[in-house]
mmCIF file of C-alpha atoms and ligand atoms in Angstrom:
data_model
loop_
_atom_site.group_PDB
_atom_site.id
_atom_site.type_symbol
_atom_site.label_atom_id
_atom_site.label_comp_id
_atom_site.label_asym_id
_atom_site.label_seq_id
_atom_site.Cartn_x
_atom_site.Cartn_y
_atom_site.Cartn_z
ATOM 1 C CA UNK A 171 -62.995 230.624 200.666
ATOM 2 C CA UNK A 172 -62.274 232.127 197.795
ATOM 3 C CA UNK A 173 -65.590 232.612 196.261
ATOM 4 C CA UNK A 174 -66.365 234.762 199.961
ATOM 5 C CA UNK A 175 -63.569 236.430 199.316
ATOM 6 C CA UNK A 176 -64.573 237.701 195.577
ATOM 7 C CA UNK A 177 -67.646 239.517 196.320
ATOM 8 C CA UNK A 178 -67.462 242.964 196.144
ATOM 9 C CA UNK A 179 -66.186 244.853 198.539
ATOM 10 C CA UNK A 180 -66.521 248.058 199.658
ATOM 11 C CA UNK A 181 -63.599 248.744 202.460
ATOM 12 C CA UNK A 182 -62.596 251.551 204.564
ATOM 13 C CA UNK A 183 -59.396 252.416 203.035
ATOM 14 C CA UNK A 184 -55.787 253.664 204.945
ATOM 15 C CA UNK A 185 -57.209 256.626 207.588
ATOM 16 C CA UNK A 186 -60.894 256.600 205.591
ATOM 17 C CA UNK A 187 -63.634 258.617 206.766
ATOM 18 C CA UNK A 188 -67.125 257.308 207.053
ATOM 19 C CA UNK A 189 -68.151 258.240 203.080
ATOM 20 C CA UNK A 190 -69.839 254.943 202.503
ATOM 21 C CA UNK A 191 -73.435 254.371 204.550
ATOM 22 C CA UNK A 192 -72.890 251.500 206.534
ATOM 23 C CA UNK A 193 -76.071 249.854 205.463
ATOM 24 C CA UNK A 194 -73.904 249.425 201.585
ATOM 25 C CA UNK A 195 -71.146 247.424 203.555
ATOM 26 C CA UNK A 196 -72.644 244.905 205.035
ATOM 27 C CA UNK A 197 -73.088 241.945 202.530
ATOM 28 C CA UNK A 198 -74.706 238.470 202.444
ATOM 29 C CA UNK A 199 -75.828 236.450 200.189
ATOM 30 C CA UNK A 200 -79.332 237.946 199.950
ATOM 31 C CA UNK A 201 -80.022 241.194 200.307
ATOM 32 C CA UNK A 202 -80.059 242.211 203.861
ATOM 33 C CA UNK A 203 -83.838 244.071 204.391
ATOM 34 C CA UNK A 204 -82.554 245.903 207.497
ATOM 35 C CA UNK A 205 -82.558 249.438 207.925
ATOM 36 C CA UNK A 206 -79.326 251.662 207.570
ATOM 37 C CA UNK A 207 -77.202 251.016 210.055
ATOM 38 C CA UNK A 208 -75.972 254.260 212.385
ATOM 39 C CA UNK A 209 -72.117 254.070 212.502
ATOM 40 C CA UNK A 210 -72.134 254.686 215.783
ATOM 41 C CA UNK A 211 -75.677 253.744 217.536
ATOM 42 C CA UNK A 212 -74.785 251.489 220.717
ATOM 43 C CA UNK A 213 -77.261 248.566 220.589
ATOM 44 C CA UNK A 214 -77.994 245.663 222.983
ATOM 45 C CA UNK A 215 -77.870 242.939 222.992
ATOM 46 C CA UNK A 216 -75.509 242.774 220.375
ATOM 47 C CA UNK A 217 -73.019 239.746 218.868
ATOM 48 C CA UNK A 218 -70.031 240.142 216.438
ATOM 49 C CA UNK A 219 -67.769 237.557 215.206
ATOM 50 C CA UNK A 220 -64.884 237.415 212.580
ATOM 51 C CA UNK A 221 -65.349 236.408 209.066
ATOM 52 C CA UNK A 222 -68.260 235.240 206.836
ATOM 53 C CA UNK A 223 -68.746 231.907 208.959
ATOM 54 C CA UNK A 224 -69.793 233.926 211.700
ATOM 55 C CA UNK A 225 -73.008 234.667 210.292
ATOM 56 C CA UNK A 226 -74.094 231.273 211.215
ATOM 57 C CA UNK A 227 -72.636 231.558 214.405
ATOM 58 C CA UNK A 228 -74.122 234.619 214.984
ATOM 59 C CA UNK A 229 -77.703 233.035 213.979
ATOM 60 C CA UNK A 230 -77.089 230.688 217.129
ATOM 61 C CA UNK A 231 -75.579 233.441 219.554
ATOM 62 C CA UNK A 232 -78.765 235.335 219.050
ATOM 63 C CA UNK A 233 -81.245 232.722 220.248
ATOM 64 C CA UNK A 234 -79.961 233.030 223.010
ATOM 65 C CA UNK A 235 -79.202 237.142 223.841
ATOM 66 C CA UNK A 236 -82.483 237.495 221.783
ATOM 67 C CA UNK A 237 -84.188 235.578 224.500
ATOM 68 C CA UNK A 238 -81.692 237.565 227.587
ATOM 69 C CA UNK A 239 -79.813 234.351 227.649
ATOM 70 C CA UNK A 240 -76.142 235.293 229.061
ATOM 71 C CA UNK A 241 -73.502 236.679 226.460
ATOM 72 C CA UNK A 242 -71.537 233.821 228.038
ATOM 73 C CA UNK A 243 -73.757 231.361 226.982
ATOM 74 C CA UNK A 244 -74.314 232.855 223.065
ATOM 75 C CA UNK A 245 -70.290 233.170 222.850
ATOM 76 C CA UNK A 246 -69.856 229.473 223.662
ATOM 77 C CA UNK A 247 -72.590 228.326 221.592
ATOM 78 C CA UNK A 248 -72.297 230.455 218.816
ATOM 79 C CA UNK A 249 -69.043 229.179 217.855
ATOM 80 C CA UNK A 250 -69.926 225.292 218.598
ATOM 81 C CA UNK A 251 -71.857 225.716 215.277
ATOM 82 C CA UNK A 252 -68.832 226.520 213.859
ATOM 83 C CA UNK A 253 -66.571 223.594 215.695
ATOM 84 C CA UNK A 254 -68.935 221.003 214.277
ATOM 85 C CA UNK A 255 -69.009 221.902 210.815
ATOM 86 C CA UNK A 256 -67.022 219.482 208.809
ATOM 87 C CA UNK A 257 -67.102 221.766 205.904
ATOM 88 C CA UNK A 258 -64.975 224.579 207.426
ATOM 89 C CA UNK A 259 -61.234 224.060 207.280
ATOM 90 C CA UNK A 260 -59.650 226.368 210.082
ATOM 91 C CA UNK A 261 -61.980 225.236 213.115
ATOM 92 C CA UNK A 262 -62.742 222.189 214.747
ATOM 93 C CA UNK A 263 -64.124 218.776 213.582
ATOM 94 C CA UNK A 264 -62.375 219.176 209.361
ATOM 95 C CA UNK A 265 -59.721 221.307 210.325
ATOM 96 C CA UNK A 266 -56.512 221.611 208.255
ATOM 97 C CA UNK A 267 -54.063 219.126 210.476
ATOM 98 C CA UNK A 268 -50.561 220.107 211.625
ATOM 99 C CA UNK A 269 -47.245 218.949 209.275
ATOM 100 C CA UNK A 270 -47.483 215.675 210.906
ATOM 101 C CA UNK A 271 -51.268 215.391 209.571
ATOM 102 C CA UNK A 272 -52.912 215.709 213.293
ATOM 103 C CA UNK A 273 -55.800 218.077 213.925
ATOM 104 C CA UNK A 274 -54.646 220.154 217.134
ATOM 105 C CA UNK A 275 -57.057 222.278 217.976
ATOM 106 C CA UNK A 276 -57.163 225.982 220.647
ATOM 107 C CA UNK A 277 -59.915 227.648 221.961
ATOM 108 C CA UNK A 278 -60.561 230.300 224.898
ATOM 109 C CA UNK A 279 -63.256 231.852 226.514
ATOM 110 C CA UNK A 280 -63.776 234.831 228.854
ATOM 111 C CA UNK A 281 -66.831 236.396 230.731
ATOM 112 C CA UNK A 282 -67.731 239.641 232.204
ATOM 113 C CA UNK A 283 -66.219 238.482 235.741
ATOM 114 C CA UNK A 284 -62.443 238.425 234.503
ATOM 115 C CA UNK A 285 -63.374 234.332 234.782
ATOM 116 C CA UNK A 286 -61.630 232.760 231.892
ATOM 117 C CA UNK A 287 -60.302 228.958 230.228
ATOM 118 C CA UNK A 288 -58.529 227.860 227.981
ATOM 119 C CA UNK A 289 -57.396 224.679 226.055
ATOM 120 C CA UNK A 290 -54.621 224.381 223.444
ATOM 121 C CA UNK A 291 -52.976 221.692 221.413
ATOM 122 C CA UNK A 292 -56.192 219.409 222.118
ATOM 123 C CA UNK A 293 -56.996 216.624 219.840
ATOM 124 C CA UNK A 294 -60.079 214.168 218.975
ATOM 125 C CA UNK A 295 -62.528 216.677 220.709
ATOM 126 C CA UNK A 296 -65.345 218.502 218.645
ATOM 127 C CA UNK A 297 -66.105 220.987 220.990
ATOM 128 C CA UNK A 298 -62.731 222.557 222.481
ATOM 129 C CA UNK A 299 -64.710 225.665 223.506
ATOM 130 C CA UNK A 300 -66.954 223.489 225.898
ATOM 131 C CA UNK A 301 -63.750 222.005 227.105
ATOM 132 C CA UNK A 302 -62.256 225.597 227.960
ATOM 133 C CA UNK A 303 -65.681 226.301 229.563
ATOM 134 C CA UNK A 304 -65.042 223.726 231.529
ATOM 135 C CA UNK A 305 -61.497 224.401 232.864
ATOM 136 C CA UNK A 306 -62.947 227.774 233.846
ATOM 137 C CA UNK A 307 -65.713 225.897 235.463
ATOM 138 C CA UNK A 308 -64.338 223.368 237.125
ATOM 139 C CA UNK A 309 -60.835 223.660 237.510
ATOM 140 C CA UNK A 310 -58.475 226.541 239.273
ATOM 141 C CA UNK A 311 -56.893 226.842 236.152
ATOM 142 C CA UNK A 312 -56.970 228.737 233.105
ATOM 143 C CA UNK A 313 -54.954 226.496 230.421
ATOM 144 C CA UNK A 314 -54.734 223.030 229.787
ATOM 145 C CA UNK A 315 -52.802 221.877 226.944
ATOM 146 C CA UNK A 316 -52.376 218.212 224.718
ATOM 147 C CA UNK A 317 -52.549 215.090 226.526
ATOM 148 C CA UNK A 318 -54.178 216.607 230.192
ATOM 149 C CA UNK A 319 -56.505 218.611 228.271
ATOM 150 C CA UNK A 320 -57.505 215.598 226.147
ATOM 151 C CA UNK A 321 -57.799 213.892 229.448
ATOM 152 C CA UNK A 322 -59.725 216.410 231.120
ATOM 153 C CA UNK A 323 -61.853 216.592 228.175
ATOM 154 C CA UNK A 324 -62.981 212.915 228.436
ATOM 155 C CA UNK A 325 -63.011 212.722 231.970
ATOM 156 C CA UNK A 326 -65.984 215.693 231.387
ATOM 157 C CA UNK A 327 -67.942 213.685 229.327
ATOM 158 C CA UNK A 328 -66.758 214.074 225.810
ATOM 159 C CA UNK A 329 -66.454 212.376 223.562
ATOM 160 C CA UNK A 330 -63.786 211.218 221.270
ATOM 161 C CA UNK A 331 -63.238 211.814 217.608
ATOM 162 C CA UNK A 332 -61.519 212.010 214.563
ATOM 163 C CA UNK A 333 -61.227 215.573 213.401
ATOM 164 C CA UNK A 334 -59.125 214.258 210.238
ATOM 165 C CA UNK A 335 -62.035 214.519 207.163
ATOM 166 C CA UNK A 336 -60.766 213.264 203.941
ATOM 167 C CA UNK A 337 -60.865 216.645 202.647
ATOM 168 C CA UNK A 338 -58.260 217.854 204.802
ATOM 169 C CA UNK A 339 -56.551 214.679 204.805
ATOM 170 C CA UNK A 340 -56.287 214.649 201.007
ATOM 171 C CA UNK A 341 -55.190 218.099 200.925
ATOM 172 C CA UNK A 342 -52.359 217.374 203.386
ATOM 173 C CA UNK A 343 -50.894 214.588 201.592
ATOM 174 C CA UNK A 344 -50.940 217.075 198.304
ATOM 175 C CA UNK A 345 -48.810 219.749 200.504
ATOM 176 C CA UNK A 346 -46.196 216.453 201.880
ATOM 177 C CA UNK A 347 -45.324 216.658 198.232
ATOM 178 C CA UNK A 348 -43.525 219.390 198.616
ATOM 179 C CA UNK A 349 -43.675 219.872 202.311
ATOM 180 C CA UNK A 350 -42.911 224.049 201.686
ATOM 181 C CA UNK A 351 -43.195 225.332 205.356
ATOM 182 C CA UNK A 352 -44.537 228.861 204.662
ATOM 183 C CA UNK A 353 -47.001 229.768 207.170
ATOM 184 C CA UNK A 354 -48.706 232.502 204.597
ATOM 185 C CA UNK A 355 -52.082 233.856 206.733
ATOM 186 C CA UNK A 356 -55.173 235.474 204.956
ATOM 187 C CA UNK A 357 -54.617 233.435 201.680
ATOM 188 C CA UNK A 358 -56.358 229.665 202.161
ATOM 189 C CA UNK A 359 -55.131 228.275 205.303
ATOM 190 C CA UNK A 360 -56.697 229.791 208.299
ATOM 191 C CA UNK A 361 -59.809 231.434 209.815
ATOM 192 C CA UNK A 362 -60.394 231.313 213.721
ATOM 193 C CA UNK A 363 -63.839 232.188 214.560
ATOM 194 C CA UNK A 364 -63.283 234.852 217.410
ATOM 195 C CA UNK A 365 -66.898 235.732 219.122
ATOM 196 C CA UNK A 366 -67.943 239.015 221.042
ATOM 197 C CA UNK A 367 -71.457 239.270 223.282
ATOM 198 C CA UNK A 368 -73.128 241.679 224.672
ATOM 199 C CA UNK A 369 -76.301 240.435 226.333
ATOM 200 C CA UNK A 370 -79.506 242.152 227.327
ATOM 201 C CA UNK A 371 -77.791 242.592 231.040
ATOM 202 C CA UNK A 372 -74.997 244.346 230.123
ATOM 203 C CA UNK A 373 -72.710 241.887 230.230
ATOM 204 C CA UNK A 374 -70.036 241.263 227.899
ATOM 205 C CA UNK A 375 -68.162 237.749 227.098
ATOM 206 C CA UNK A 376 -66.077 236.302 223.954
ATOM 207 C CA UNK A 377 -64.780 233.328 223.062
ATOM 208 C CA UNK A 378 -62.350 232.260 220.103
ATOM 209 C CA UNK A 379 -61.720 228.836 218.626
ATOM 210 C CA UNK A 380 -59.619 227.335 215.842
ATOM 211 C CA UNK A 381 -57.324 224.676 214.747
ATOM 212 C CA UNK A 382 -54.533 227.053 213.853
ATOM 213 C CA UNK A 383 -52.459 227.600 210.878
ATOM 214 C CA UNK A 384 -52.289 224.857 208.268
ATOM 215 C CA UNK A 385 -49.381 222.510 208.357
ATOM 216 C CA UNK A 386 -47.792 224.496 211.651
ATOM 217 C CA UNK A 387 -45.414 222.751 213.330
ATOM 218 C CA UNK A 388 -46.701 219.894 215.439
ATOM 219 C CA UNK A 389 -46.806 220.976 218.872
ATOM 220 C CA UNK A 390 -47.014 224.854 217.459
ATOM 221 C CA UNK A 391 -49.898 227.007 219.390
ATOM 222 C CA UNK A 392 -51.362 230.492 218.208
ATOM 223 C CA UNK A 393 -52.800 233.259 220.067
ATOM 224 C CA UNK A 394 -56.144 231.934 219.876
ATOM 225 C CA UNK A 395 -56.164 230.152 222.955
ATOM 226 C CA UNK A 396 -54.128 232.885 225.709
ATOM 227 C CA UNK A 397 -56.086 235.008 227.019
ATOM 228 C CA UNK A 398 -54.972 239.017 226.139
ATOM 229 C CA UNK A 399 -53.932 238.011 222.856
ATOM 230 C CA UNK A 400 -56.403 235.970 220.761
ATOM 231 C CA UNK A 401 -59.184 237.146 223.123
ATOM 232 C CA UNK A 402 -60.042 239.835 226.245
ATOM 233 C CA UNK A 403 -62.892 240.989 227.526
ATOM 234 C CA UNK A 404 -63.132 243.662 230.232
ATOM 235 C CA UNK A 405 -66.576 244.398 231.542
ATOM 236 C CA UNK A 406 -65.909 247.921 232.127
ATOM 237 C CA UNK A 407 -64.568 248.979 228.779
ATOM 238 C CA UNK A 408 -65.010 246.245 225.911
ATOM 239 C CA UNK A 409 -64.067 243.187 224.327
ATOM 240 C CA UNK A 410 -61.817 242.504 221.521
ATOM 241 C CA UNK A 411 -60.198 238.983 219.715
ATOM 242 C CA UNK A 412 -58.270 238.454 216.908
ATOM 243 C CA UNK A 413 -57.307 236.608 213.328
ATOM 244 C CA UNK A 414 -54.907 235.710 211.131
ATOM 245 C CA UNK A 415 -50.398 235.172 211.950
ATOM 246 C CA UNK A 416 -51.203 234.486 215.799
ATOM 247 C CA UNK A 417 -46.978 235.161 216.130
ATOM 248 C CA UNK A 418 -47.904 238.707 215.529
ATOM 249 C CA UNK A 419 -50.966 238.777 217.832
ATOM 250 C CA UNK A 420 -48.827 237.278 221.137
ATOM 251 C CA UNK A 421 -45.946 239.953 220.154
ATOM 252 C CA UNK A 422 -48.186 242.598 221.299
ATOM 253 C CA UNK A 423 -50.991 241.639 223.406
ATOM 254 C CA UNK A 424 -53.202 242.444 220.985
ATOM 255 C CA UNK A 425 -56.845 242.160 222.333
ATOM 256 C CA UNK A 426 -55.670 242.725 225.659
ATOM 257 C CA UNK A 427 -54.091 246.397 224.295
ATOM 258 C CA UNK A 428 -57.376 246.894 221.837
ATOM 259 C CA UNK A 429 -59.577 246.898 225.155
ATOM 260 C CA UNK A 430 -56.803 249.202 227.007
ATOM 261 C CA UNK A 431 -56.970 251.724 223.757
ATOM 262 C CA UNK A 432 -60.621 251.397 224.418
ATOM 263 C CA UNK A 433 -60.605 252.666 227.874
ATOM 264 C CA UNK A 434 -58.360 255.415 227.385
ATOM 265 C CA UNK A 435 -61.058 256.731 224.715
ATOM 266 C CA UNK A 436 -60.638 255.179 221.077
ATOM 267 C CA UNK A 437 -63.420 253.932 219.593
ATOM 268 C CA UNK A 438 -63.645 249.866 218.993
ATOM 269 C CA UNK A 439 -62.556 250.450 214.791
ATOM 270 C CA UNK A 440 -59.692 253.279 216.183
ATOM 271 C CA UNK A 441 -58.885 250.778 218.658
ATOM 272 C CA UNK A 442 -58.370 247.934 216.138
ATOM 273 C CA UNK A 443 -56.688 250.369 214.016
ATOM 274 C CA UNK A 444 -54.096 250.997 216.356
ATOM 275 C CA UNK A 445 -53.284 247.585 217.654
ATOM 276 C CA UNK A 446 -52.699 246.898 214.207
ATOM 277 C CA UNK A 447 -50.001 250.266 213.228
ATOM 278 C CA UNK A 448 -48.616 248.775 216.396
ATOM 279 C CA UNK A 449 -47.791 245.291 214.233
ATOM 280 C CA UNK A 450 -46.568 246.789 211.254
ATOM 281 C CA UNK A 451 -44.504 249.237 212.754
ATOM 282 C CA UNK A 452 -42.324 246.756 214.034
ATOM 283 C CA UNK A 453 -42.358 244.827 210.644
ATOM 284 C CA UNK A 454 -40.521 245.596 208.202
ATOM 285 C CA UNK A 455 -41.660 242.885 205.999
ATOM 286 C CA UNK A 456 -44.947 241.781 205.955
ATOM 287 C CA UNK A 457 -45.454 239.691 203.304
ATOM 288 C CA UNK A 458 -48.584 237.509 203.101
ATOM 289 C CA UNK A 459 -49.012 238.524 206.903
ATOM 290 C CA UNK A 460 -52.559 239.209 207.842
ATOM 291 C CA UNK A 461 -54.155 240.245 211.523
ATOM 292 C CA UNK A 462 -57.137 241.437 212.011
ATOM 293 C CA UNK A 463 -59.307 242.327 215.009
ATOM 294 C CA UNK A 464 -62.604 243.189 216.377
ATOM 295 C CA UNK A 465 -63.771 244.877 219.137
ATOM 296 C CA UNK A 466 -67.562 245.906 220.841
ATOM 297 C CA UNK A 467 -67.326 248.103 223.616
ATOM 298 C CA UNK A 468 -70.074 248.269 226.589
ATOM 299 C CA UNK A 469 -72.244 250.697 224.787
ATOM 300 C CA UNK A 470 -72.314 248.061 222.004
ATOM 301 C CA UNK A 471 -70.602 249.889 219.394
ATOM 302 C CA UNK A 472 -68.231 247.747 217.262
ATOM 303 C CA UNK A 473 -65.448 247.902 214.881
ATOM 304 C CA UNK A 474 -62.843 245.957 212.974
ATOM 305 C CA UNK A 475 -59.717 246.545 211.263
ATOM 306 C CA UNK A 476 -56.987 244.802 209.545
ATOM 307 C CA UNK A 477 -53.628 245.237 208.078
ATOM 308 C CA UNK A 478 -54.585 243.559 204.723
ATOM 309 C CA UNK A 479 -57.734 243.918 203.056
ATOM 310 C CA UNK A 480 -60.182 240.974 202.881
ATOM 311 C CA UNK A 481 -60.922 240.506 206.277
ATOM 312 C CA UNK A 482 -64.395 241.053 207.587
ATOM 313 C CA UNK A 483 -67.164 240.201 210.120
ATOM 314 C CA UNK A 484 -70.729 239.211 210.873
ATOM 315 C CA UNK A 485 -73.364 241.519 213.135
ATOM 316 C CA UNK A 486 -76.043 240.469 214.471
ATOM 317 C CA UNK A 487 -78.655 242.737 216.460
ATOM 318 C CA UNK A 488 -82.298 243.706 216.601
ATOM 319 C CA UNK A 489 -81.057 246.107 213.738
ATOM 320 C CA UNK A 490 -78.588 244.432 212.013
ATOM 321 C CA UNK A 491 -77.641 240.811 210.200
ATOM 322 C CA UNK A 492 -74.785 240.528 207.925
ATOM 323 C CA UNK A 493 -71.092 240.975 207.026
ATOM 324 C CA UNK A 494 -68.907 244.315 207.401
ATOM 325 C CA UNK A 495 -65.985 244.864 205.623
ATOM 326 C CA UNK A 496 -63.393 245.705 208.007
ATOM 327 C CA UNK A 497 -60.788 248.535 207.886
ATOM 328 C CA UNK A 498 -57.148 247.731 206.443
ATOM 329 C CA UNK A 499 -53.804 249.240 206.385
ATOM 330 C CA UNK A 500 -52.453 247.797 203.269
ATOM 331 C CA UNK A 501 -53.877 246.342 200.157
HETATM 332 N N1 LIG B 732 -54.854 233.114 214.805
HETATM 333 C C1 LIG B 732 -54.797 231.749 214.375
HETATM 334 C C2 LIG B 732 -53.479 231.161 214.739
HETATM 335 O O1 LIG B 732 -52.472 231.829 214.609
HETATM 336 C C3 LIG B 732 -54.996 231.574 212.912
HETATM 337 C C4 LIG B 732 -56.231 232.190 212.317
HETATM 338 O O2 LIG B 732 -56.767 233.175 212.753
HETATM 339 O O3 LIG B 732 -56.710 231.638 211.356
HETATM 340 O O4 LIG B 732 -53.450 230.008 215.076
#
């Protein structure tokens, strides 16, 4: 985490203008042989998803819109990748368990019909993005939560298993030493992979899927998994999710406001900008807090911004593959 977080960076700074050429902020590990990228040139089909492991995810999304597969389909298996990696500590199978040690994992999913699902506090199941798929599939709900969604899950065909790696487990029993409850975003403990499609029809979906803050409160759920904060998509206007203090997110409807900012006019990045003046306003402290969102409207123009620097995302079009450093409020 920290090594992604080291390379250089080259971020939009408080009410920036567009000096730097877009094609010097994106970043990957290899030089990225694209051409510059236009600020503003719509594109489609088009994915976007938040920090560096969303390159990856992005790699699997595009299969699919490259190939005008549904947006619904790239957002849910984009993110699987993601889900099933042991190796990443804020999502899925490996993620950082709750103060009582359990994995509890939220996820949501929303497509260009206003259909949506969700799943929160879920254990033993990889794929809780499939499992929200399916409550929007085959259920008249929208949310199931702990022991019904676990039962749904497994009544749908999957499978169970233990999220706990040693990793994570190891690292738990080094924070029971001291047990410090300070949910401190943005610094090792988090990183929700929050998806955005638009496919070759026009249609936009998103999906967003994590196992929460570190060491939360057993039982505690983020914004990841409700619909209009950790994730909206409006077929009209845009689509927009969210990172980081999920408290902050659910204060404010934050993607659901993003895409309303959108249709009165902002732009996706002015958008994110203002959902996030909108959080610090009302805070007067903010230590250690981070949020950050992304948004791709139905043009396919994107944006991102933050209120702390660090955060970024992963774009992947015909034009484009690799990270952008998102805007930020404070440093
Ligand atoms: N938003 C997530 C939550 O509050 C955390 C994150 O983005 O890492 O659960």
């Amino acid at each position: 985490m920290q090594n992604r977080r080291n390379f250089i960076r080259r971020s939009f700074a408080l009410g920036g203008v567009f000096l730097t050429p877009m094609r010097q902020l994106f970043h990957t590990k290899k030089p990225i042989p694209s051409t510059p990228l236009a600020p503003k040139g719509p594109q489609k089909p088009i994915v976007i998803s938040t920090w560096r492991h969303g390159l990856k995810a992005n790699a699997a999304a595009w299969d699919i819109l490259k190939a005008k597969g549904a947006a619904l389909d790239a957002v849910e298996q984009g993110v699987r990748v993601i889900e099933a990696d042991p190796e990443n500590q804020s999502v899925g199978l490996g993620g950082r368990p709750d103060r009582e040690g359990v994995v509890t994992l939220d996820a949501c999913i929303m497509d260009q019909n206003y259909r949506c699902g969700a799943v929160a506090f879920l254990t033993d199941i990889v794929h809780p993005v499939t499992v929200a798929r399916y409550v929007m599939e085959r259920t008249p709900h929208v949310l199931l939560v702990g022991e019904g969604a676990l039962q749904f899950a497994l009544e749908n065909g999957m499978k169970r298993t233990n999220l706990l790696t040693e990793k994570s487990k190891k690292q738990w029993r080094e924070w029971l030493k001291k047990s410090e409850y300070q949910p401190v975003i943005n610094i090792e403990n988090h990183d929700t992979i929050g998806m955005l499609a638009l496919d070759a029809s026009g249609h936009l979906s998103g999906s967003c899927t994590t196992s929460g803050m570190a060491y939360k409160l057993h039982g505690r759920v983020g914004d990841s998994p409700i619909i209009g904060a950790g994730l909206f998509v409006d077929n009209e206007v845009g689509a927009a999710c969210a990172t980081g203090m999920g408290e902050e997110v659910i204060r404010i409807a934050g993607s659901a406001i993003v895409v309303e900012l959108m249709r009165q006019g902002q732009s996706p990045r002015q958008a994110c900008k203002s959902a996030v003046e909108r959080i610090v306003a009302r805070n007067k402290s903010l230590q250690n807090t981070q949020v950050g969102f992304i948004a791709l409207n139905k043009a396919g123009e994107h944006g991102g911004y933050s209120i702390r620097k660090g955060f970024d995302y992963a774009v992947r079009s015909d034009r484009d593959n690799g990270m952008l450093d998102a805007g930020y409020l404070l440093s």
